[in-house]
Coordinates of N, CA and C in Angstrom, one line a residue:
X1 N 72.3 53.7 93.5 CA 73.4 53.0 92.9 C 74.5 52.8 93.8
X2 N 74.9 53.9 94.5 CA 76.0 53.8 95.5 C 75.5 53.4 96.9
X3 N 76.3 52.7 97.5 CA 76.0 52.3 98.9 C 76.4 53.5 99.8
X4 N 76.1 53.4 101.1 CA 76.4 54.4 102.1 C 77.8 54.8 102.2
X5 N 78.7 53.7 102.2 CA 80.1 54.0 102.3 C 80.7 54.6 101.1
X6 N 80.2 54.2 99.9 CA 80.6 54.8 98.7 C 80.2 56.3 98.6
X7 N 79.0 56.6 99.1 CA 78.5 58.0 99.1 C 79.4 58.8 100.0
X8 N 79.8 58.3 101.1 CA 80.7 59.0 102.0 C 82.0 59.3 101.3
X9 N 82.6 58.3 100.6 CA 83.8 58.5 99.8 C 83.6 59.6 98.8
X10 N 82.5 59.5 98.1 CA 82.1 60.4 97.0 C 82.0 61.8 97.6
X11 N 81.4 62.0 98.8 CA 81.2 63.3 99.4 C 82.6 63.9 99.8
X12 N 83.5 63.1 100.2 CA 84.8 63.6 100.5 C 85.5 64.1 99.3
X13 N 85.4 63.4 98.2 CA 86.0 63.7 96.9 C 85.4 65.0 96.3
X14 N 84.1 65.1 96.4 CA 83.5 66.3 95.7 C 83.7 67.6 96.5
X15 N 83.9 67.5 97.8 CA 84.2 68.7 98.5 C 85.6 69.2 98.2
X16 N 86.5 68.3 97.7 CA 87.8 68.8 97.3 C 87.6 69.4 95.9
X17 N 86.8 68.8 95.1 CA 86.6 69.3 93.7 C 85.8 70.7 93.7
X18 N 84.8 70.8 94.6 CA 83.9 72.0 94.6 C 83.8 72.3 96.1
X19 N 84.7 73.1 96.7 CA 84.6 73.5 98.0 C 83.6 74.7 98.1
X20 N 83.2 75.1 99.3 CA 82.4 76.2 99.5 C 83.2 77.5 99.3
X21 N 82.5 78.5 98.8 CA 83.1 79.8 98.7 C 82.2 80.9 99.3
X22 N 82.5 82.1 99.1 CA 81.7 83.2 99.8 C 80.2 83.0 99.5
X23 N 79.9 82.9 98.2 CA 78.5 82.8 97.8 C 78.0 81.4 97.5
X24 N 78.9 80.6 97.1 CA 78.5 79.3 96.5 C 78.6 78.2 97.6
X25 N 77.7 77.3 97.6 CA 77.8 76.1 98.6 C 78.7 75.1 98.1
X26 N 79.2 74.3 99.0 CA 80.1 73.2 98.6 C 79.2 72.2 97.9
X27 N 79.9 71.2 97.3 CA 79.1 70.2 96.5 C 78.2 69.4 97.5
X28 N 78.7 69.0 98.6 CA 77.8 68.3 99.5 C 76.7 69.1 100.1
X29 N 77.0 70.4 100.4 CA 75.9 71.3 100.9 C 74.9 71.5 99.8
X30 N 75.2 71.4 98.6 CA 74.3 71.6 97.5 C 73.5 70.3 97.3
X31 N 73.8 69.2 97.9 CA 73.0 68.0 97.8 C 73.4 67.1 96.7
X32 N 74.6 67.2 96.2 CA 75.1 66.4 95.1 C 75.1 64.9 95.4
X33 N 75.4 64.5 96.6 CA 75.5 63.1 96.9 C 74.2 62.3 96.9
X34 N 73.1 63.0 96.9 CA 71.8 62.4 97.1 C 71.1 62.2 95.7
X35 N 69.9 62.7 95.7 CA 69.0 62.6 94.5 C 69.6 63.2 93.3
X36 N 70.4 64.3 93.4 CA 70.9 64.9 92.2 C 71.9 64.0 91.5
X37 N 72.7 63.3 92.2 CA 73.6 62.3 91.6 C 72.8 61.3 90.9
X38 N 71.8 60.8 91.5 CA 71.0 59.7 90.8 C 70.3 60.3 89.6
X39 N 69.9 61.6 89.6 CA 69.3 62.2 88.5 C 70.2 62.3 87.3
X40 N 71.5 62.7 87.6 CA 72.5 62.9 86.6 C 72.9 61.5 86.0
X41 N 73.0 60.5 86.9 CA 73.3 59.2 86.4 C 72.1 58.7 85.5
X42 N 70.9 59.1 85.7 CA 69.8 58.7 84.8 C 70.0 59.4 83.5
X43 N 70.6 60.6 83.4 CA 70.8 61.2 82.1 C 72.0 60.6 81.4
X44 N 73.0 60.1 82.2 CA 74.2 59.6 81.6 C 74.5 58.2 82.1
X45 N 73.7 57.2 81.8 CA 74.0 55.9 82.4 C 75.2 55.3 81.8
X46 N 75.7 55.8 80.7 CA 77.0 55.3 80.2 C 78.2 55.6 81.0
X47 N 78.0 56.5 82.0 CA 79.1 56.9 82.9 C 79.0 56.2 84.2
X48 N 78.0 55.4 84.4 CA 77.8 54.8 85.7 C 79.0 53.8 86.1
X49 N 79.4 53.0 85.2 CA 80.5 52.1 85.5 C 81.9 52.8 85.7
X50 N 82.3 53.7 84.9 CA 83.6 54.4 85.2 C 83.5 55.2 86.5
X51 N 82.3 55.8 86.7 CA 82.1 56.6 87.9 C 82.2 55.7 89.2
X52 N 81.6 54.5 89.2 CA 81.7 53.6 90.3 C 83.1 53.1 90.5
X53 N 83.8 52.9 89.4 CA 85.2 52.4 89.5 C 86.0 53.5 90.1
X54 N 85.8 54.8 89.7 CA 86.5 55.9 90.3 C 86.3 56.0 91.8
X55 N 85.1 55.9 92.2 CA 84.8 56.0 93.7 C 85.5 54.8 94.4
X56 N 85.4 53.6 93.8 CA 86.0 52.5 94.4 C 87.5 52.6 94.6
X57 N 88.2 53.2 93.5 CA 89.6 53.4 93.6 C 90.0 54.4 94.6
X58 N 89.2 55.3 95.0 CA 89.5 56.4 95.9 C 89.1 56.0 97.4
X59 N 88.4 55.0 97.6 CA 87.9 54.6 98.9 C 89.1 54.3 99.8
X60 N 89.0 54.9 101.0 CA 90.0 54.7 102.0 C 91.3 55.5 101.8
X61 N 91.3 56.4 100.9 CA 92.5 57.2 100.6 C 92.2 58.7 100.9
X62 N 93.3 59.5 101.1 CA 93.2 60.9 101.2 C 92.5 61.5 99.9
X63 N 91.4 62.2 100.0 CA 90.7 62.6 98.9 C 91.5 63.4 97.8
X64 N 92.3 64.3 98.3 CA 93.1 65.1 97.4 C 94.1 64.3 96.6
X65 N 94.8 63.4 97.3 CA 95.8 62.5 96.7 C 95.1 61.5 95.8
X66 N 94.0 61.0 96.2 CA 93.3 60.0 95.4 C 92.8 60.7 94.1
X67 N 92.3 61.9 94.1 CA 91.9 62.6 92.9 C 93.1 62.8 92.0
X68 N 94.2 63.2 92.6 CA 95.4 63.4 91.7 C 95.9 62.2 91.0
X69 N 95.9 61.1 91.8 CA 96.3 59.8 91.2 C 95.3 59.3 90.2
X70 N 94.0 59.5 90.4 CA 93.0 59.1 89.5 C 93.1 59.9 88.2
X71 N 93.3 61.2 88.3 CA 93.5 62.0 87.1 C 94.7 61.6 86.3
X72 N 95.7 61.2 86.9 CA 96.9 60.8 86.2 C 96.8 59.4 85.6
X73 N 96.3 58.5 86.4 CA 96.4 57.0 86.1 C 95.1 56.6 85.3
X74 N 94.0 57.1 85.7 CA 92.7 56.7 85.1 C 91.9 57.9 84.6
X75 N 92.3 58.6 83.5 CA 91.7 59.8 83.1 C 90.2 59.7 82.8
X76 N 89.8 58.5 82.2 CA 88.4 58.4 81.8 C 87.5 58.2 83.1
X77 N 88.0 57.6 84.1 CA 87.3 57.5 85.3 C 87.2 58.9 86.0
X78 N 88.3 59.6 86.0 CA 88.3 61.0 86.6 C 87.3 61.9 85.8
X79 N 87.3 61.7 84.5 CA 86.4 62.5 83.7 C 84.9 62.2 84.0
X80 N 84.6 60.9 84.2 CA 83.3 60.5 84.6 C 82.9 61.1 85.9
X81 N 83.8 61.0 86.9 CA 83.5 61.6 88.2 C 83.3 63.1 88.2
X82 N 84.1 63.8 87.5 CA 84.0 65.2 87.5 C 82.8 65.7 86.7
X83 N 82.5 65.0 85.6 CA 81.4 65.4 84.8 C 80.1 65.2 85.5
X84 N 79.9 64.1 86.1 CA 78.7 63.8 86.9 C 78.6 64.8 88.1
X85 N 79.7 65.1 88.7 CA 79.7 66.0 89.9 C 79.3 67.4 89.5
X86 N 79.9 67.9 88.4 CA 79.5 69.2 87.9 C 78.0 69.3 87.5
X87 N 77.6 68.2 86.8 CA 76.2 68.2 86.3 C 75.2 68.2 87.4
X88 N 75.5 67.4 88.5 CA 74.6 67.4 89.6 C 74.7 68.7 90.4
X89 N 75.8 69.3 90.5 CA 76.0 70.6 91.2 C 75.1 71.7 90.6
X90 N 75.2 71.8 89.3 CA 74.4 72.8 88.7 C 72.9 72.6 88.5
X91 N 72.5 71.4 88.9 CA 71.1 71.1 89.0 C 70.5 71.5 90.4
X92 N 71.4 71.7 91.3 CA 71.0 72.0 92.7 C 70.2 73.4 92.8
X93 N 69.1 73.4 93.4 CA 68.4 74.7 93.6 C 69.2 75.7 94.4
X94 N 70.0 75.3 95.4 CA 70.8 76.2 96.1 C 71.9 76.9 95.2
X95 N 72.4 76.1 94.3 CA 73.4 76.7 93.4 C 72.8 77.6 92.4
X96 N 71.6 77.3 91.9 CA 70.9 78.2 91.0 C 70.6 79.5 91.7
X97 N 70.1 79.4 93.0 CA 69.8 80.6 93.7 C 71.1 81.4 94.0
X98 N 72.2 80.8 94.3 CA 73.4 81.5 94.6 C 74.0 82.2 93.3
X99 N 73.7 81.6 92.2 CA 74.2 82.2 90.9 C 73.5 83.5 90.6
X100 N 72.2 83.6 91.0 CA 71.4 84.8 90.8 C 71.5 85.2 89.4
X101 N 71.3 84.3 88.5 CA 71.3 84.6 87.0 C 69.9 84.6 86.5
X102 N 69.6 85.7 85.9 CA 68.3 85.9 85.2 C 68.6 86.0 83.8
X103 N 68.2 85.0 83.0 CA 68.5 85.1 81.6 C 67.7 86.2 80.9
X104 N 68.3 86.8 79.9 CA 67.5 87.9 79.3 C 66.3 87.4 78.6
X105 N 65.2 88.3 78.6 CA 64.0 87.8 77.9 C 64.2 87.6 76.4
X106 N 63.6 86.6 75.9 CA 63.7 86.3 74.5 C 62.8 87.2 73.7
X107 N 63.3 87.8 72.7 CA 62.5 88.6 71.8 C 61.7 87.8 70.9
X108 N 60.5 88.2 70.6 CA 59.6 87.5 69.7 C 59.9 88.0 68.3
X109 N 60.2 87.1 67.4 CA 60.5 87.5 66.0 C 59.3 87.4 65.2
X110 N 58.9 88.5 64.6 CA 57.7 88.5 63.8 C 58.2 88.7 62.3
X111 N 58.6 87.5 61.8 CA 59.2 87.5 60.4 C 58.1 87.2 59.3
X112 N 56.9 87.5 59.6 CA 55.9 87.2 58.6 C 56.2 87.9 57.3
X113 N 56.6 89.1 57.3 CA 56.9 89.9 56.1 C 58.0 89.2 55.3
X114 N 59.1 88.7 56.0 CA 60.1 88.1 55.2 C 59.7 86.8 54.6
X115 N 58.8 86.1 55.3 CA 58.3 84.8 54.8 C 57.4 85.1 53.5
X116 N 56.6 86.1 53.6 CA 55.8 86.5 52.5 C 56.7 86.9 51.3
X117 N 57.8 87.6 51.5 CA 58.7 88.0 50.5 C 59.3 86.7 49.8
X118 N 59.7 85.8 50.7 CA 60.3 84.5 50.1 C 59.3 83.8 49.3
X119 N 58.1 83.7 49.8 CA 57.0 83.0 49.0 C 56.7 83.7 47.7
X120 N 56.7 85.0 47.7 CA 56.5 85.8 46.5 C 57.5 85.5 45.4
X121 N 58.8 85.3 45.9 CA 59.8 84.9 44.9 C 59.5 83.6 44.3
X122 N 59.0 82.6 45.1 CA 58.7 81.3 44.6 C 57.5 81.4 43.6
X123 N 56.5 82.2 43.9 CA 55.4 82.3 43.1 C 55.8 83.0 41.7
X124 N 56.6 84.0 41.8 CA 57.1 84.7 40.6 C 57.9 83.7 39.7
X125 N 58.7 82.9 40.3 CA 59.6 82.0 39.6 C 58.7 80.9 38.9
X126 N 57.6 80.5 39.5 CA 56.8 79.5 38.9 C 57.2 78.1 39.2
X127 N 56.4 77.1 38.9 CA 56.6 75.8 39.2 C 57.7 75.2 38.3
X128 N 58.8 74.7 38.9 CA 59.9 74.1 38.2 C 60.3 72.9 38.9
X129 N 60.8 71.9 38.1 CA 61.4 70.7 38.6 C 62.8 70.6 38.1
X130 N 63.7 70.4 39.0 CA 65.2 70.3 38.6 C 65.6 68.9 38.4

């Protein structure tokens, strides 16, 4: 969707939004400008137009100043840019590995007894039509 120059502008913007930290990679290091962006745009094609407009408005400007102006003057474009950036960032395998989050195991609910009790109440009540 984005041309090479637009992806360069986008890369500069997202590294201001999500810089590298001790454990976490920057947005560009996580690969947000490549296939991950395209993947997220596939999930949210409704944001493609405001996103492209946001990148176009920021082209050739200082990234930090451009983002500030965009947030103030075009909040819907800023929201599209930041939403797609965050979505792509958390899809990155590097980010998932850096988070080191292991979800707790799901417990298996064996509610057969409660279902039988509910059905017994229905059987006891008998067939009725309201």
